[in-house]
Short mmCIF file of C-alpha atoms in Angstrom, two decimals:
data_model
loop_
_atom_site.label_atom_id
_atom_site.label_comp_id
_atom_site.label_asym_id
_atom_site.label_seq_id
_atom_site.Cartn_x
_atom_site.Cartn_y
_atom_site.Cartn_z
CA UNK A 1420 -39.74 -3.15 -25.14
CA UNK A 1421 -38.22 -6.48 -24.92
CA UNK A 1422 -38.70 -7.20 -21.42
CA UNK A 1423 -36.66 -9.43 -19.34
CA UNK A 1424 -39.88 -11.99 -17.61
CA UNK A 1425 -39.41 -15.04 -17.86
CA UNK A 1426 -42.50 -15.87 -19.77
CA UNK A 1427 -42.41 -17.31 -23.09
CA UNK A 1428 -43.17 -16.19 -26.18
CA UNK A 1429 -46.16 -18.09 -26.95
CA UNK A 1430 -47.09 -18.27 -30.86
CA UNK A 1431 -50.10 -20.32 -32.51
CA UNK A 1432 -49.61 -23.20 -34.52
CA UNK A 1433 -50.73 -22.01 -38.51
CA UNK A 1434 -53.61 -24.67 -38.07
CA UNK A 1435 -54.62 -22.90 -34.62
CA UNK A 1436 -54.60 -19.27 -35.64
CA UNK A 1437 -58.49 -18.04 -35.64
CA UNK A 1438 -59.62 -15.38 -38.13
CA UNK A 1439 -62.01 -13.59 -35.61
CA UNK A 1440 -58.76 -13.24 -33.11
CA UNK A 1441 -56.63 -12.19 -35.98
CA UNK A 1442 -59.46 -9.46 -36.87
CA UNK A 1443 -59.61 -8.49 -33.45
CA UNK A 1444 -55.92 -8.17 -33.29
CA UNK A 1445 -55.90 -6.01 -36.83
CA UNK A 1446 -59.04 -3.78 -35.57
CA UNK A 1447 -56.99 -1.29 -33.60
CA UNK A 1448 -54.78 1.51 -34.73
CA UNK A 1449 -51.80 0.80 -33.36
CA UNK A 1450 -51.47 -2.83 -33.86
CA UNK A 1451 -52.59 -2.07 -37.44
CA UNK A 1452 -49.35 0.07 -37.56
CA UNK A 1453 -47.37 -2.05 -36.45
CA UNK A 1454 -48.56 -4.85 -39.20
CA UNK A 1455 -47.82 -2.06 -41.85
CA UNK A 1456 -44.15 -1.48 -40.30
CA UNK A 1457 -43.42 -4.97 -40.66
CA UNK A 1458 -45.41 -5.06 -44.33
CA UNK A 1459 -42.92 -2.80 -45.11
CA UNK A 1460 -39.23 -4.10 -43.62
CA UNK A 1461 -39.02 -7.68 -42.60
CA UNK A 1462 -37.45 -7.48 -39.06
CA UNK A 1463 -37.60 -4.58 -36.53
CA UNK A 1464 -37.63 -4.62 -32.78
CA UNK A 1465 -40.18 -3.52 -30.35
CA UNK A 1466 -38.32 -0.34 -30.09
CA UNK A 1467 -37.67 0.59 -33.09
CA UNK A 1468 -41.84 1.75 -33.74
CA UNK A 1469 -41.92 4.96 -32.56
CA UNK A 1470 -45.17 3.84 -31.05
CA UNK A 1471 -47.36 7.00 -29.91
CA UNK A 1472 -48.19 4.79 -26.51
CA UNK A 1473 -46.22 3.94 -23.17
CA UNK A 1474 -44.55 0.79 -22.91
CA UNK A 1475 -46.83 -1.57 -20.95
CA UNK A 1476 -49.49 -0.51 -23.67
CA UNK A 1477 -47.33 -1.23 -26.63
CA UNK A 1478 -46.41 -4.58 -24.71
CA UNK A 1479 -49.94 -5.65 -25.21
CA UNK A 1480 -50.42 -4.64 -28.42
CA UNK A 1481 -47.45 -6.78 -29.76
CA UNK A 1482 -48.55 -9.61 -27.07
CA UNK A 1483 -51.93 -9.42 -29.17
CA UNK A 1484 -50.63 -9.69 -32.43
CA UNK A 1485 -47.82 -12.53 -31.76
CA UNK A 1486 -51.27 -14.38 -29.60
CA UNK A 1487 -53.58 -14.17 -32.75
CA UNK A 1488 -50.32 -15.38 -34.94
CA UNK A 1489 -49.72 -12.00 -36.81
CA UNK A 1490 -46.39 -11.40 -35.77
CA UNK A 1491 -43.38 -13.67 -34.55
CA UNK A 1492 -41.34 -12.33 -31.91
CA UNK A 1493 -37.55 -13.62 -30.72
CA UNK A 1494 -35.56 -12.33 -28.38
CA UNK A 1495 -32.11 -11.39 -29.53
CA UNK A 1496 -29.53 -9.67 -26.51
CA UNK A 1497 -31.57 -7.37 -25.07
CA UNK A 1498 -33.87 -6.77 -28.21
CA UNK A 1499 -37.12 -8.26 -29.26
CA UNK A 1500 -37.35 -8.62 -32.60
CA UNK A 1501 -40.38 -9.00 -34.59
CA UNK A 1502 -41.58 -9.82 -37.84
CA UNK A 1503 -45.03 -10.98 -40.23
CA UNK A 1504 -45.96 -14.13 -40.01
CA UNK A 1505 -46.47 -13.88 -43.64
CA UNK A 1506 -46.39 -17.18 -45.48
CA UNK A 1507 -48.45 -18.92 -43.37
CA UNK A 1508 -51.23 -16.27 -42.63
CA UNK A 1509 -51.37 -16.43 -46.67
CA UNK A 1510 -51.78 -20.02 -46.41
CA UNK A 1511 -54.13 -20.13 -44.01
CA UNK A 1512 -56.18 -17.06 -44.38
CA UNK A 1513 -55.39 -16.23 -48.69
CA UNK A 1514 -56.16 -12.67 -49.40
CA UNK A 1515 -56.19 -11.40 -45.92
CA UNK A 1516 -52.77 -9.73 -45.23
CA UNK A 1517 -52.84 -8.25 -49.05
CA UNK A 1518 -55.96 -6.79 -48.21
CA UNK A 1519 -54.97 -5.37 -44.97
CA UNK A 1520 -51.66 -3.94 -46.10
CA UNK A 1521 -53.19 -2.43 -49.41
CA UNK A 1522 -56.47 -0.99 -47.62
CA UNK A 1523 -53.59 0.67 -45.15
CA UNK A 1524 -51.18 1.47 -47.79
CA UNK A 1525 -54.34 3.91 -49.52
CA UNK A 1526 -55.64 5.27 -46.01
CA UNK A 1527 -52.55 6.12 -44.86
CA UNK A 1528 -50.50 5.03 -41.94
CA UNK A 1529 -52.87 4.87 -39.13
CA UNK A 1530 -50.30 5.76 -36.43
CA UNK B 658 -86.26 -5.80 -33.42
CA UNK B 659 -87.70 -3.49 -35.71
CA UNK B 660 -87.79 -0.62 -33.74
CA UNK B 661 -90.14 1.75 -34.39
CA UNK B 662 -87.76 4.91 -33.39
CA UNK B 663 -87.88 7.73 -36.13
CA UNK B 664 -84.38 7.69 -36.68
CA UNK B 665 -83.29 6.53 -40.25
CA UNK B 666 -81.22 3.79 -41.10
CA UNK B 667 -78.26 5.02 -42.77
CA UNK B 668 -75.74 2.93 -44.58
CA UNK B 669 -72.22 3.57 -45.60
CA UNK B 670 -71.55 4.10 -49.23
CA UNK B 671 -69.20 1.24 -50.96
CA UNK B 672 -66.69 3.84 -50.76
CA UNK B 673 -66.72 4.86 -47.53
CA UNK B 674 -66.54 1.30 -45.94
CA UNK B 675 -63.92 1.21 -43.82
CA UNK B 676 -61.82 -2.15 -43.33
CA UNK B 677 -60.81 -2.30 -39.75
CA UNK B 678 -64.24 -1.37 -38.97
CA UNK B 679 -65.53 -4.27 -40.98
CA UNK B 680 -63.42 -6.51 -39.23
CA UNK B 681 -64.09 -4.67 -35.80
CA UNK B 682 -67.81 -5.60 -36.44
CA UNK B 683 -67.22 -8.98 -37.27
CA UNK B 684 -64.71 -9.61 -34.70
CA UNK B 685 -68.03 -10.67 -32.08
CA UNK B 686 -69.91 -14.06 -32.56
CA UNK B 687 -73.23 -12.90 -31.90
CA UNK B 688 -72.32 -10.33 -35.37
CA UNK B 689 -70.68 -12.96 -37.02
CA UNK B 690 -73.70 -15.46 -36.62
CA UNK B 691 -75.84 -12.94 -37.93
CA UNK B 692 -73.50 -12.70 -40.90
CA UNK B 693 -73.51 -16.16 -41.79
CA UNK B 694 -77.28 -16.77 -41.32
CA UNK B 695 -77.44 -13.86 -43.74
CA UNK B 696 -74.88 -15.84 -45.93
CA UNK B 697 -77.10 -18.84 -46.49
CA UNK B 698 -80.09 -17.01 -46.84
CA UNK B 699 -80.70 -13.52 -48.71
CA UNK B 700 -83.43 -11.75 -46.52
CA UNK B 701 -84.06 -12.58 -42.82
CA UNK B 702 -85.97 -10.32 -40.43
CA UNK B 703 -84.62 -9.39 -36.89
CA UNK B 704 -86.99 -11.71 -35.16
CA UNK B 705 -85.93 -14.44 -37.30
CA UNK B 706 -82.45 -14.87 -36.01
CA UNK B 707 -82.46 -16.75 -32.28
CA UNK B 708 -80.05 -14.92 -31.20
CA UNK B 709 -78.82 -15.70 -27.66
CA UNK B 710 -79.04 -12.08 -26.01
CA UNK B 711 -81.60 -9.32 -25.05
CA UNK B 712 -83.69 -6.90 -27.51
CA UNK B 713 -81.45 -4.27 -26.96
CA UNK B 714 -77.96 -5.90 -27.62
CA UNK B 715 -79.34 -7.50 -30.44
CA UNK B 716 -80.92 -4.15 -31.73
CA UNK B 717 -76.86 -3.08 -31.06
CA UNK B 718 -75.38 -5.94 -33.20
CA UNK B 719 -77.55 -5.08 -36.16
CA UNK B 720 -76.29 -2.00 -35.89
CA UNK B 721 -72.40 -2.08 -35.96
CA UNK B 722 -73.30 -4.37 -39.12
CA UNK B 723 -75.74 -1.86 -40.90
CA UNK B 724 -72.83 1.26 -39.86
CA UNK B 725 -69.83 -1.00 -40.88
CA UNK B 726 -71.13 -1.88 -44.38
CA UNK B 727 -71.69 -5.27 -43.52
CA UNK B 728 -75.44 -5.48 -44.15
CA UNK B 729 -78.15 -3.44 -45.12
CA UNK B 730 -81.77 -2.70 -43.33
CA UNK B 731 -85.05 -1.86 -44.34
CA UNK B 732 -88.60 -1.37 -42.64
CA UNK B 733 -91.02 -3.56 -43.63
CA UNK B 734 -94.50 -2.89 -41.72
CA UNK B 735 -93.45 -3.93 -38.58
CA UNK B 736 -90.30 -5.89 -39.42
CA UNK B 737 -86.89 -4.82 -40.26
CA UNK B 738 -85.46 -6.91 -42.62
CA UNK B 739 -81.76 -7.93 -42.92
CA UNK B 740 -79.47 -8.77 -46.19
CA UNK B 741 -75.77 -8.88 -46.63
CA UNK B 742 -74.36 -6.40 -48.62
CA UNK B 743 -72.49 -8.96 -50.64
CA UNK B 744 -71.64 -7.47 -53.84
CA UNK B 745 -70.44 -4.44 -52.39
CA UNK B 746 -68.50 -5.81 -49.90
CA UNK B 747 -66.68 -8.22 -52.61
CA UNK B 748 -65.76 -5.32 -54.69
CA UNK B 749 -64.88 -3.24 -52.06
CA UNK B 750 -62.90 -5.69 -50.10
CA UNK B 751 -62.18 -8.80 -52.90
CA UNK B 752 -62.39 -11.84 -51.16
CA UNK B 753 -62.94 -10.67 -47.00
CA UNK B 754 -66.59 -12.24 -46.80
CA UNK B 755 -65.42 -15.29 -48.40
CA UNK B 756 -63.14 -15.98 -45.94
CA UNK B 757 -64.84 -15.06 -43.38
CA UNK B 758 -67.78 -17.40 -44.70
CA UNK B 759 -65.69 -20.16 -45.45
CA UNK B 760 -63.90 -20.08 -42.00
CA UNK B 761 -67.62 -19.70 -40.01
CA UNK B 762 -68.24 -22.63 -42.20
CA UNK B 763 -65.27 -24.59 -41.57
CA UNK B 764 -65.60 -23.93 -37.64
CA UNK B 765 -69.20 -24.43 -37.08
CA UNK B 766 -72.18 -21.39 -36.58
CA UNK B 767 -70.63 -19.30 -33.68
CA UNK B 768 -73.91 -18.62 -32.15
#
């Protein structure tokens, strides 16, 4: 993943992050996956998801997430590391990420 | 709206609701407005709402909501009348359409 444009990495402010973009962001599969991954350990990089799409694909979906303020992503060497935005998602939306990572945790891993 | 096709109007039980489709449905303003019309008041018919698109989108929105769990339909003569499916949904999903109400709320009516 982590690739080298120059771009930033662009995250929302707590007070910006919209709960309609956030559900957007949580209503596919993959990103949903990804959320659960980093439910689950606090830091992994882009590559280390054994995502089940190519690599411009799984660049959007983590663009998505970090855009909506689920994720936080840093660049570290050649990695990009990511990780939940967690404490302030449960400030700003309380009840949310629980619910998402439970209603996952009893469906199963989506990806 | 009410659309006199014979199909029925089927419903998802409490149990089957499905949380990324929840938030897949509500994840559109048009659905969302619908939502929180249907927050402040218990029964509205499909005529009743203003909403800013065509018979058949509209007839679509209602839809997604009715399949998702959101709200539930029934015929009435020649109307089809609307109501959230509010205690379901909070024991289902504790605390989703409260947020979701609050934030509509806290942002102004989408549609």
């Amino acid at each position: 993943m982590a690739s080298r444009t120059s771009s930033p990495l662009l995250h929302p402010d707590e007070q910006d992050m919209d709960l309609f973009a956030v559900m957007a962001a949580l209503s596919d599969r993959v990103r949903l996956g990804i959320v659960a991954t980093l439910g689950a350990q606090s830091e992994v990089a882009c590559g280390g998801f054994n995502l089940p799409v190519g690599k411009s694909t799984s660049s959007r979906h983590f663009r998505v997430l970090r855009e909506a303020g689920l994720i936080r992503q840093r660049d570290e060497g050649t990695r990009r590391i990511n990780s939940l935005r967690r404490e302030e998602l449960d400030r700003r939306f309380p009840g949310l990420l629980a619910l998402v990572l439970r209603e996952v945790s009893a469906t199963g891993s989506p990806t």
